[in-house]
Short mmCIF file of C-alpha atoms and ligand atoms in Angstrom, two decimals:
data_model
loop_
_atom_site.label_atom_id
_atom_site.label_comp_id
_atom_site.label_asym_id
_atom_site.label_seq_id
_atom_site.Cartn_x
_atom_site.Cartn_y
_atom_site.Cartn_z
CA MET A 3 92.30 17.96 63.03
CA SER A 4 94.95 15.44 64.18
CA THR A 5 96.17 15.31 67.76
CA ALA A 6 99.60 13.71 67.56
CA PRO A 7 101.42 13.17 70.88
CA LYS A 8 103.48 16.22 71.90
CA SER A 9 107.21 15.91 72.29
CA ASP A 10 109.68 18.64 73.29
CA LYS A 11 111.61 18.39 70.06
CA ASP A 12 108.46 19.38 68.07
CA ARG A 13 107.57 22.33 70.24
CA VAL A 14 107.69 25.69 68.42
CA ILE A 15 108.45 28.84 70.39
CA ILE A 16 106.05 31.67 69.48
CA PHE A 17 107.95 34.95 69.47
CA ASP A 18 105.56 37.86 69.05
CA THR A 19 106.91 41.08 67.62
CA THR A 20 103.63 43.07 67.32
CA LEU A 21 105.02 45.66 69.69
CA ARG A 22 108.32 46.05 67.78
CA ASP A 23 108.20 45.10 64.06
CA GLY A 24 104.42 45.68 64.09
CA GLU A 25 104.54 49.01 65.86
CA GLN A 26 107.43 50.12 63.62
CA CYS A 27 105.25 50.28 60.50
CA PRO A 28 103.83 53.67 59.46
CA GLY A 29 100.62 54.62 61.25
CA ALA A 30 100.67 51.74 63.79
CA THR A 31 102.15 53.77 66.65
CA MET A 32 100.60 52.76 69.97
CA THR A 33 100.42 54.63 73.24
CA PHE A 34 102.21 53.45 76.37
CA GLU A 35 98.95 52.13 77.88
CA GLU A 36 97.99 50.31 74.68
CA LYS A 37 101.40 48.62 74.63
CA LEU A 38 101.03 47.46 78.26
CA ASN A 39 97.54 46.19 77.56
CA ILE A 40 98.67 44.22 74.48
CA ALA A 41 101.68 42.78 76.29
CA ALA A 42 99.43 41.52 79.11
CA MET A 43 97.11 39.99 76.55
CA LEU A 44 100.00 38.23 74.73
CA ASP A 45 101.29 36.90 78.02
CA GLY A 46 97.82 35.62 78.93
CA MET A 47 97.35 33.79 75.65
CA GLY A 48 100.57 31.77 75.92
CA VAL A 49 103.07 33.70 73.78
CA ASP A 50 106.59 32.46 74.72
CA VAL A 51 108.60 35.58 73.88
CA ILE A 52 107.27 39.14 73.69
CA GLU A 53 109.51 41.50 71.73
CA ALA A 54 108.38 44.64 73.53
CA GLY A 55 110.26 47.33 71.58
CA PHE A 56 113.55 48.89 70.53
CA PRO A 57 114.78 50.64 73.72
CA ILE A 58 117.41 52.89 72.12
CA ALA A 59 114.86 54.23 69.56
CA SER A 60 113.25 56.67 72.00
CA ASP A 61 112.58 57.25 75.70
CA GLY A 62 109.01 56.14 75.08
CA ASP A 63 110.18 52.81 73.66
CA PHE A 64 112.55 52.33 76.62
CA GLU A 65 109.79 53.07 79.17
CA ALA A 66 107.41 50.64 77.49
CA VAL A 67 109.91 47.77 77.36
CA ASN A 68 110.94 48.48 80.95
CA GLU A 69 107.36 48.54 82.28
CA ILE A 70 106.45 45.39 80.30
CA ALA A 71 109.52 43.70 81.74
CA LYS A 72 108.32 44.55 85.26
CA ARG A 73 104.74 43.32 84.68
CA THR A 74 105.03 40.20 82.55
CA GLN A 75 104.33 37.00 84.43
CA ASN A 76 105.20 34.15 82.11
CA ALA A 77 106.76 35.18 78.80
CA VAL A 78 110.39 36.10 78.12
CA VAL A 79 110.51 39.89 77.57
CA CYS A 80 112.83 40.79 74.70
CA GLY A 81 114.27 44.13 73.54
CA LEU A 82 115.81 44.76 70.13
CA SER A 83 119.24 46.33 69.78
CA ARG A 84 121.66 47.16 66.95
CA ALA A 85 125.24 46.00 67.32
CA GLY A 86 126.67 49.09 69.04
CA ALA A 87 127.67 49.04 72.69
CA LYS A 88 125.33 51.91 73.67
CA ASP A 89 122.36 50.16 72.03
CA ILE A 90 123.05 46.89 73.77
CA ASP A 91 123.56 48.49 77.20
CA ARG A 92 120.34 50.51 76.87
CA CYS A 93 118.45 47.36 75.87
CA ALA A 94 119.93 45.45 78.83
CA GLU A 95 118.79 48.23 81.20
CA ALA A 96 115.26 48.15 79.76
CA ILE A 97 114.78 44.37 80.17
CA ARG A 98 116.60 44.17 83.55
CA PRO A 99 113.42 43.90 85.71
CA ALA A 100 112.09 40.96 83.68
CA ARG A 101 111.71 37.56 85.33
CA ARG A 102 113.19 36.29 82.06
CA GLY A 103 114.75 38.86 79.73
CA ARG A 104 116.31 38.57 76.29
CA ILE A 105 118.56 40.85 74.23
CA HIS A 106 117.95 40.53 70.53
CA THR A 107 120.84 42.05 68.62
CA PHE A 108 121.04 42.18 64.86
CA LEU A 109 123.46 43.13 62.07
CA SER A 110 123.13 43.11 58.29
CA THR A 111 125.17 40.44 56.52
CA SER A 112 124.06 40.65 52.84
CA PRO A 113 126.42 42.26 50.28
CA VAL A 114 123.92 45.01 49.46
CA HIS A 115 123.31 45.94 53.11
CA MET A 116 127.01 45.77 54.04
CA LYS A 117 128.05 47.98 51.13
CA TYR A 118 125.29 50.61 51.11
CA LYS A 119 123.71 50.58 54.56
CA LEU A 120 126.62 49.75 56.84
CA GLN A 121 129.44 50.80 54.52
CA MET A 122 131.57 48.08 56.08
CA GLU A 123 133.76 45.30 54.86
CA ALA A 124 132.72 41.68 55.60
CA GLN A 125 135.58 41.23 58.06
CA GLN A 126 134.46 44.31 60.06
CA VAL A 127 130.91 42.96 60.14
CA PHE A 128 132.18 39.59 61.31
CA GLU A 129 134.14 41.18 64.15
CA LEU A 130 131.10 43.27 65.17
CA VAL A 131 128.96 40.12 65.32
CA VAL A 132 131.37 38.66 67.84
CA SER A 133 131.77 41.82 69.92
CA SER A 134 128.04 42.59 70.01
CA VAL A 135 126.97 39.10 71.02
CA THR A 136 129.74 38.96 73.63
CA ARG A 137 128.61 42.28 75.07
CA ALA A 138 124.98 41.21 75.16
CA ARG A 139 125.93 37.94 76.74
CA ASN A 140 127.67 39.80 79.58
CA HIS A 141 124.27 41.24 80.46
CA THR A 142 122.11 38.14 80.14
CA ASP A 143 122.21 34.40 79.38
CA ASP A 144 119.43 34.74 76.82
CA VAL A 145 120.80 36.35 73.66
CA GLU A 146 119.37 36.21 70.17
CA TRP A 147 121.40 37.18 67.16
CA SER A 148 119.82 38.03 63.75
CA SER A 149 121.59 38.23 60.41
CA GLU A 150 119.55 41.02 58.90
CA ASP A 151 118.76 40.34 55.22
CA GLY A 152 119.86 36.78 55.90
CA THR A 153 118.14 35.29 52.87
CA ARG A 154 120.23 37.47 50.52
CA THR A 155 123.48 36.78 52.37
CA GLU A 156 126.31 34.79 50.77
CA PHE A 157 126.06 31.29 52.22
CA ASP A 158 129.63 30.75 53.51
CA PHE A 159 129.67 34.16 55.16
CA LEU A 160 126.29 33.52 56.79
CA CYS A 161 127.62 30.23 58.21
CA ARG A 162 130.79 31.90 59.53
CA CYS A 163 128.73 34.59 61.29
CA VAL A 164 126.27 32.10 62.73
CA GLU A 165 129.05 29.89 64.05
CA ALA A 166 130.83 32.89 65.59
CA ALA A 167 127.62 34.25 67.14
CA ILE A 168 126.91 30.86 68.81
CA LYS A 169 130.50 30.66 70.02
CA ALA A 170 130.18 34.13 71.52
CA GLY A 171 127.07 33.01 73.43
CA ALA A 172 124.00 33.49 71.27
CA THR A 173 121.33 30.98 72.32
CA THR A 174 118.93 31.77 69.48
CA ILE A 175 119.92 32.34 65.86
CA ASN A 176 117.41 34.16 63.61
CA ILE A 177 117.80 34.17 59.83
CA PRO A 178 115.26 36.73 58.66
CA ASP A 179 113.78 37.10 55.23
CA THR A 180 113.96 40.85 55.80
CA VAL A 181 112.69 41.88 52.40
CA GLY A 182 110.14 39.10 51.89
CA TYR A 183 112.02 37.73 48.88
CA ALA A 184 112.39 34.03 49.64
CA VAL A 185 110.17 31.16 48.42
CA PRO A 186 109.41 28.20 50.69
CA GLU A 187 111.74 25.59 49.07
CA GLU A 188 114.62 28.04 49.22
CA TYR A 189 114.04 28.98 52.85
CA PHE A 190 113.72 25.30 53.77
CA ASP A 191 117.09 24.55 52.06
CA LEU A 192 118.75 27.52 53.73
CA PHE A 193 117.90 26.34 57.23
CA LYS A 194 118.71 22.73 56.44
CA ARG A 195 122.11 23.62 54.95
CA VAL A 196 123.05 26.11 57.67
CA ARG A 197 122.17 23.65 60.41
CA GLU A 198 124.16 20.91 58.67
CA THR A 199 127.16 23.11 57.91
CA VAL A 200 127.66 25.11 61.08
CA PRO A 201 129.55 22.77 63.47
CA ASN A 202 128.01 24.17 66.69
CA SER A 203 124.45 24.58 65.31
CA ASP A 204 123.06 22.17 67.91
CA LYS A 205 123.92 24.70 70.65
CA ALA A 206 121.26 27.24 69.54
CA VAL A 207 117.58 27.38 68.66
CA PHE A 208 117.04 28.53 65.06
CA SER A 209 114.34 31.09 64.34
CA VAL A 210 112.35 32.20 61.31
CA HIS A 211 111.33 35.83 60.72
CA CYS A 212 109.50 36.33 57.43
CA HIS A 213 108.13 39.47 55.80
CA ASN A 214 105.15 39.23 53.47
CA ASP A 215 106.17 41.23 50.43
CA LEU A 216 105.30 38.33 48.09
CA GLY A 217 102.53 37.00 50.34
CA MET A 218 104.67 34.02 51.43
CA ALA A 219 105.54 34.89 55.01
CA VAL A 220 103.50 32.11 56.59
CA ALA A 221 104.50 29.49 54.00
CA ASN A 222 108.14 30.45 54.39
CA SER A 223 107.93 30.33 58.21
CA MET A 224 106.49 26.83 58.07
CA ALA A 225 109.20 25.73 55.59
CA GLY A 226 111.85 26.94 58.03
CA ILE A 227 110.22 25.00 60.85
CA ARG A 228 110.10 21.86 58.73
CA ALA A 229 113.85 22.30 58.20
CA GLY A 230 114.54 22.33 61.92
CA ALA A 231 113.94 25.92 63.12
CA ARG A 232 111.95 25.95 66.39
CA GLN A 233 110.99 29.60 66.84
CA ILE A 234 108.62 31.65 64.72
CA GLU A 235 108.68 35.46 64.85
CA CYS A 236 105.26 36.77 63.99
CA THR A 237 102.67 39.46 64.73
CA ILE A 238 98.96 39.66 65.45
CA ASN A 239 97.08 40.35 62.22
CA GLY A 240 100.43 40.14 60.40
CA ILE A 241 101.14 43.86 60.95
CA GLY A 242 104.72 44.96 60.36
CA GLU A 243 107.12 46.75 58.03
CA ARG A 244 105.74 47.24 54.48
CA ALA A 245 103.51 44.20 53.67
CA GLY A 246 103.90 42.98 57.26
CA ASN A 247 105.20 39.89 59.02
CA ALA A 248 103.90 36.32 59.25
CA ALA A 249 100.56 36.43 61.09
CA LEU A 250 100.63 34.75 64.51
CA GLU A 251 97.08 33.44 64.17
CA GLU A 252 97.89 31.87 60.80
CA VAL A 253 101.06 30.04 61.80
CA VAL A 254 99.40 28.83 65.02
CA MET A 255 96.31 27.52 63.26
CA ALA A 256 98.31 25.99 60.39
CA MET A 257 100.15 23.82 62.90
CA ARG A 258 96.94 23.05 64.76
CA VAL A 259 94.68 22.21 61.80
CA ARG A 260 97.29 20.50 59.58
CA ASN A 261 99.17 18.74 62.31
CA ASP A 262 99.26 15.68 60.04
CA LYS A 263 101.57 17.58 57.63
CA LEU A 264 103.03 20.09 60.10
CA PRO A 265 103.59 17.90 63.22
CA PHE A 266 104.57 20.73 65.55
CA TRP A 267 102.86 22.31 68.50
CA ASN A 268 102.87 25.55 70.46
CA LYS A 269 101.36 26.84 73.73
CA ILE A 270 98.93 29.39 72.32
CA ASP A 271 95.34 29.36 73.62
CA THR A 272 93.69 29.60 70.21
CA THR A 273 90.34 30.65 71.60
CA GLN A 274 91.93 34.05 72.31
CA LEU A 275 92.97 34.70 68.69
CA THR A 276 89.88 36.59 67.55
CA HIS A 277 89.93 38.80 70.63
CA ALA A 278 93.66 39.52 70.20
CA SER A 279 93.10 40.50 66.62
CA LYS A 280 90.40 42.97 67.65
CA VAL A 281 92.51 44.48 70.42
CA VAL A 282 95.50 45.07 68.12
CA SER A 283 93.26 46.40 65.38
CA ALA A 284 91.67 48.83 67.86
CA ALA A 285 95.01 50.01 69.25
CA THR A 286 96.62 50.56 65.85
CA SER A 287 93.34 51.41 64.07
CA PHE A 288 94.47 49.13 61.23
CA PRO A 289 91.32 47.47 60.00
CA VAL A 290 91.46 43.69 59.52
CA GLN A 291 90.70 42.81 55.92
CA TYR A 292 87.33 41.05 55.64
CA ASN A 293 88.79 37.95 54.03
CA LYS A 294 91.84 37.71 56.33
CA ALA A 295 92.58 34.06 57.20
CA ILE A 296 91.45 33.02 60.71
CA VAL A 297 90.36 36.44 62.04
CA GLY A 298 88.69 38.23 59.14
CA ARG A 299 84.98 38.87 59.59
CA ASN A 300 84.26 36.61 56.55
CA ALA A 301 86.58 33.81 57.62
CA PHE A 302 83.60 31.73 58.77
CA ALA A 303 80.81 33.37 56.78
CA HIS A 304 78.97 31.33 54.15
CA GLU A 305 77.04 33.46 51.71
CA SER A 306 76.37 31.40 48.61
CA GLY A 307 73.31 29.13 48.52
CA ILE A 308 75.34 25.99 47.69
CA HIS A 309 77.69 26.59 50.60
CA GLN A 310 74.86 27.37 53.02
CA ASP A 311 73.03 24.20 52.02
CA GLY A 312 76.18 22.12 52.56
CA MET A 313 76.83 23.78 55.92
CA LEU A 314 73.31 23.00 57.11
CA LYS A 315 73.81 19.32 56.26
CA ASN A 316 77.27 19.07 57.82
CA ALA A 317 79.64 21.92 58.83
CA GLN A 318 82.66 19.94 57.65
CA THR A 319 81.55 20.42 54.06
CA TYR A 320 83.04 23.91 53.99
CA GLU A 321 84.66 24.48 57.38
CA ILE A 322 88.16 23.10 58.17
CA MET A 323 88.11 24.33 61.80
CA LEU A 324 85.37 25.15 64.23
CA PRO A 325 84.84 28.94 64.63
CA GLU A 326 84.87 28.43 68.44
CA THR A 327 88.46 27.12 68.24
CA VAL A 328 89.65 30.58 67.36
CA GLY A 329 87.20 32.34 69.68
CA VAL A 330 84.50 33.23 67.16
CA LYS A 331 81.04 33.12 68.66
CA GLN A 332 77.98 33.12 66.47
CA THR A 333 76.76 36.71 66.12
CA SER A 334 73.76 36.81 68.33
CA LEU A 335 71.18 39.36 69.22
CA VAL A 336 72.46 39.93 72.71
CA MET A 337 70.75 42.70 74.49
CA GLY A 338 68.62 45.78 74.41
CA LYS A 339 67.57 48.59 76.64
CA HIS A 340 65.80 46.29 79.11
CA SER A 341 68.91 44.21 79.82
CA GLY A 342 70.18 44.66 83.35
CA ARG A 343 73.59 44.91 84.91
CA HIS A 344 73.77 41.12 85.60
CA ALA A 345 73.05 40.17 82.02
CA PHE A 346 75.59 42.77 80.88
CA ILE A 347 78.34 41.41 83.15
CA HIS A 348 77.51 37.82 82.17
CA LYS A 349 77.65 38.68 78.45
CA LEU A 350 81.00 40.47 78.81
CA GLU A 351 82.48 37.49 80.68
CA GLU A 352 81.24 35.18 77.94
CA MET A 353 83.09 37.43 75.45
CA GLY A 354 86.28 37.18 77.52
CA HIS A 355 86.18 40.64 79.20
CA LYS A 356 86.54 40.83 82.95
CA LEU A 357 85.82 44.42 83.93
CA SER A 358 85.43 45.69 87.48
CA GLY A 359 85.10 48.92 89.45
CA ASN A 360 85.03 52.14 87.47
CA GLN A 361 85.73 50.41 84.17
CA LEU A 362 82.64 48.28 84.55
CA GLU A 363 80.52 51.18 85.73
CA ASP A 364 81.63 53.31 82.78
CA ALA A 365 81.00 50.49 80.29
CA PHE A 366 77.50 49.90 81.69
CA VAL A 367 76.57 53.58 81.48
CA ARG A 368 77.79 53.67 77.87
CA PHE A 369 75.88 50.47 77.11
CA LYS A 370 72.66 51.99 78.47
CA ALA A 371 73.22 55.12 76.42
CA LEU A 372 73.78 53.05 73.30
CA ALA A 373 70.73 50.86 74.02
CA ASP A 374 68.60 54.01 74.21
CA ARG A 375 69.63 54.89 70.68
CA LYS A 376 69.97 51.47 69.04
CA LYS A 377 67.33 48.77 69.34
CA HIS A 378 69.48 45.67 68.69
CA ILE A 379 72.85 45.40 70.33
CA TYR A 380 75.15 42.72 68.92
CA ASP A 381 78.45 41.25 70.17
CA GLU A 382 80.32 43.50 67.74
CA ASP A 383 78.65 46.57 69.24
CA LEU A 384 79.78 45.50 72.71
CA GLU A 385 83.35 44.83 71.49
CA ALA A 386 83.47 48.35 70.01
CA LEU A 387 82.13 49.81 73.25
CA ILE A 388 84.72 47.97 75.42
CA ASP A 389 87.64 48.82 73.08
CA GLU A 390 86.69 52.45 73.15
CA GLY A 391 86.50 52.51 76.96
CA MET A 392 90.01 51.01 77.32
CA VAL A 393 91.56 53.27 74.71
CA HIS A 394 89.99 56.54 75.81
CA ALA A 395 90.05 56.10 79.60
CA HIS A 396 92.93 58.61 80.00
CA ASP A 397 91.76 61.23 77.51
CA ARG A 398 92.27 64.87 78.40
CA ILE A 399 89.87 66.17 75.75
CA LYS A 400 86.36 64.71 75.90
CA LEU A 401 83.30 65.26 73.71
CA VAL A 402 80.37 66.53 75.76
CA SER A 403 77.85 67.28 72.98
CA LEU A 404 77.60 67.82 69.27
CA SER A 405 74.91 68.97 66.90
CA VAL A 406 75.28 69.34 63.17
CA ILE A 407 73.17 70.95 60.46
CA ALA A 408 73.73 69.13 57.16
CA GLY A 409 71.91 68.83 53.86
CA THR A 410 71.77 70.21 50.36
CA ARG A 411 71.81 73.86 51.45
CA GLY A 412 75.28 74.60 52.74
CA PRO A 413 77.36 75.68 54.40
CA GLN A 414 77.04 72.87 56.94
CA ARG A 415 77.37 73.88 60.56
CA ALA A 416 78.56 72.12 63.72
CA THR A 417 78.10 73.19 67.33
CA MET A 418 80.30 71.36 69.83
CA LYS A 419 80.91 71.33 73.55
CA LEU A 420 84.22 69.83 74.80
CA ASP A 421 85.66 69.16 78.22
CA VAL A 422 89.37 70.06 78.07
CA ASP A 423 91.15 69.16 81.32
CA GLY A 424 87.96 69.88 83.21
CA GLU A 425 87.19 73.20 81.47
CA THR A 426 84.09 73.43 79.25
CA ARG A 427 84.57 74.98 75.81
CA ILE A 428 81.82 75.68 73.24
CA GLU A 429 82.10 76.63 69.57
CA GLU A 430 80.09 76.80 66.39
CA THR A 431 81.77 76.58 62.98
CA GLU A 432 81.01 76.08 59.30
CA GLY A 433 82.56 73.59 56.97
CA ASN A 434 82.59 72.28 53.49
CA GLY A 435 80.36 69.35 54.41
CA PRO A 436 79.37 68.13 57.89
CA VAL A 437 82.59 66.24 58.66
CA ASP A 438 84.68 69.25 57.74
CA ALA A 439 82.47 71.43 60.01
CA VAL A 440 82.98 68.97 62.90
CA PHE A 441 86.75 68.87 62.45
CA ASN A 442 86.93 72.70 62.09
CA CYS A 443 85.07 72.97 65.38
CA ILE A 444 87.65 70.82 67.15
CA LYS A 445 90.52 72.85 65.60
CA SER A 446 88.97 76.03 66.84
CA LEU A 447 88.32 74.69 70.35
CA VAL A 448 91.74 73.02 70.72
CA PRO A 449 94.12 74.84 68.32
CA HIS A 450 96.77 72.42 66.92
CA GLU A 451 98.97 71.92 63.92
CA ALA A 452 98.26 68.22 63.31
CA LYS A 453 97.41 67.17 59.80
CA LEU A 454 94.64 64.74 58.91
CA GLU A 455 96.21 61.77 57.13
CA LEU A 456 93.35 59.27 57.15
CA TYR A 457 89.61 59.36 57.53
CA GLN A 458 87.78 56.06 57.10
CA VAL A 459 84.23 54.90 57.91
CA HIS A 460 82.67 51.46 58.03
CA ALA A 461 79.63 49.82 59.58
CA VAL A 462 80.14 47.67 62.70
CA THR A 463 77.12 45.46 61.96
CA GLU A 464 74.44 45.38 59.29
CA GLY A 465 71.22 47.44 58.99
CA THR A 466 70.51 51.13 58.78
CA ASP A 467 70.83 51.58 62.53
CA ALA A 468 74.29 49.98 62.57
CA GLN A 469 77.02 51.83 64.43
CA ALA A 470 79.53 53.64 62.26
CA GLU A 471 83.12 52.92 63.09
CA VAL A 472 85.44 55.75 62.14
CA SER A 473 89.26 55.71 61.99
CA VAL A 474 91.24 58.96 62.00
CA ARG A 475 94.97 59.36 61.68
CA LEU A 476 96.64 62.68 62.58
CA SER A 477 100.30 63.52 62.17
CA GLN A 478 102.43 66.21 63.75
CA ASP A 479 106.22 66.67 63.96
CA GLY A 480 106.84 63.39 62.13
CA ARG A 481 104.71 61.38 64.52
CA SER A 482 101.34 59.92 63.56
CA MET A 483 98.61 58.63 65.80
CA THR A 484 95.46 56.77 64.80
CA ALA A 485 92.25 56.33 66.72
CA ARG A 486 88.95 54.64 66.17
CA ALA A 487 85.46 55.31 67.54
CA ALA A 488 82.00 53.89 67.07
CA ASP A 489 78.58 55.47 67.33
CA PRO A 490 75.18 55.07 65.67
CA ASP A 491 75.72 58.68 64.44
CA THR A 492 78.57 58.83 61.94
CA LEU A 493 79.38 62.43 62.80
CA VAL A 494 79.63 61.74 66.50
CA ALA A 495 81.89 58.74 65.73
CA SER A 496 83.97 61.05 63.52
CA ALA A 497 84.34 63.64 66.27
CA LYS A 498 85.31 60.97 68.84
CA ALA A 499 87.85 59.34 66.52
CA TYR A 500 89.44 62.71 65.71
CA LEU A 501 89.59 63.57 69.42
CA GLY A 502 91.02 60.11 70.15
CA ALA A 503 93.93 60.68 67.79
CA LEU A 504 94.43 64.21 69.11
CA ASN A 505 94.45 62.92 72.71
CA LYS A 506 97.12 60.40 71.78
CA LEU A 507 99.30 63.14 70.27
CA VAL A 508 98.79 65.37 73.33
CA MET A 509 99.62 62.53 75.72
CA LYS A 510 102.71 61.54 73.74
CA ARG A 511 103.96 65.14 73.81
CA GLN A 512 103.25 65.40 77.56
CA ARG A 513 105.18 62.15 78.20
CA ASP A 514 108.13 63.38 76.06
CA VAL A 515 108.26 66.70 77.96
CA ALA A 516 108.14 64.93 81.33
CA GLN A 517 110.96 62.61 80.27
CA GLN A 518 113.07 65.49 78.98
CA SER A 519 112.67 67.44 82.24
CA ALA A 520 113.45 64.33 84.32
CA ALA A 521 116.60 63.82 82.22
CA ALA A 522 117.54 67.51 82.67
CA VAL A 523 117.09 67.23 86.45
CA ALA A 524 119.18 64.04 86.56
CA ALA A 525 121.95 65.69 84.53
CA SER A 526 122.09 68.89 86.69
O1 LIG B 617 113.18 41.95 59.28
C1 LIG B 617 114.24 41.94 59.95
O2 LIG B 617 115.30 41.61 59.49
C2 LIG B 617 114.14 42.37 61.32
C3 LIG B 617 115.34 42.17 62.18
C4 LIG B 617 115.62 43.36 63.06
C5 LIG B 617 115.20 40.92 62.95
O3 LIG B 617 113.09 42.81 61.78
ZN1 LIG B 618 111.39 42.28 60.48
#
């Protein structure tokens, strides 16, 4: 790993869009609290710009961007906006409390988008670029303009729009590969030519925004940077529309590990990457693929005899970066039922979690309960326990107890006790299999119309006493919510995950109703 001297001209701005492009993809919807938690984490790990949402999209999006703008300490807080006046004004209102706020306005410029999506002529689009950037610039000095579907845009028209956007006051110009169609050489040439052709190109920072439809989002992003762009738009775990966006952890580590070929730097604290991946995966309940670069559970695992032998002789034989650099700690047998509160706090701090007050108390009680049921408690078990505590702290429906009769002689039966807003409810139901019986029980205790869209189980660690981690996605009225829960008993984990998703739907509905009545009061 080379450590070339850092100069300002080689600094790359990391623009994270996990909460906007990432959250926009089907099934990744996050709650208000999850968004605030992720924004604080991104701010703490050194992200330069947090794209916190799309304020005009819904009141919930507006509230989240607004609250993140109030709380963020270091990063620029950015909101996305289409080119219309109402969109831009709403976005400006959302980011107003930020110490540093940005309006990111975009408009399609490719022939196919202009003709079918916008149904506008090129000249109308050009005029709208100027008026939208001018309007945004009247609200703030920090304005980003994106040419949506930039890589399929006719070159001369792209240059005209970029020049006009900069003249109207855009300080960042993003040329997205919206459909993930570009290849690296092509994206490199595009940035080089645009920067050479547009006369005022030196007045703006150029930005890359690459989708992964052909698996080239990271390679394309790096090609754009080599051609002079100095901002990368990316997401944790690469989540995003369709095949996702360039993964933050991958672009950051590519610049760090191959600084000899990619002599650029950024401010990210790489030791937080693994933790960030886990937090986003828990909030969205999108599992991280085992072989995912940098943060996959196999990224530093060496299974074959030849590799293990090489590793024992010298880690450099098969490892191009130290696991600790990205925050991976060797899986260790950490604790058991005799571990005390001090050891527990110490271990959590070592893992990067600083809990206090009720949160700590609650985590310790749940740790003790787990230790009573599971002999060996690993780091992964503790991570699952902490994630669950953060995600479910505000739940209105809580599981009190569950027993299930399963086996070859059906029907299977579940008996469940729930606490619903402080009221105890008990029910016994049958099902076509134990999981079905558990879910029927919940439906009967808390009647709802939500449909089960996803049910997925995997083991947190190895061994027959490993905790099961269950993901459940429920959808209702066009909205889907996913939740994840872990427990040594698969059926308990299933019940908790189902209740987690149901709680998110209930809370979302409650927030929507509160916002509607506040709007009605304001209008009367
Ligand atoms: O992919 C894209 O083009 C976008 C824009 C809104 C920047 O996400
Ligand atoms: Zn995008």
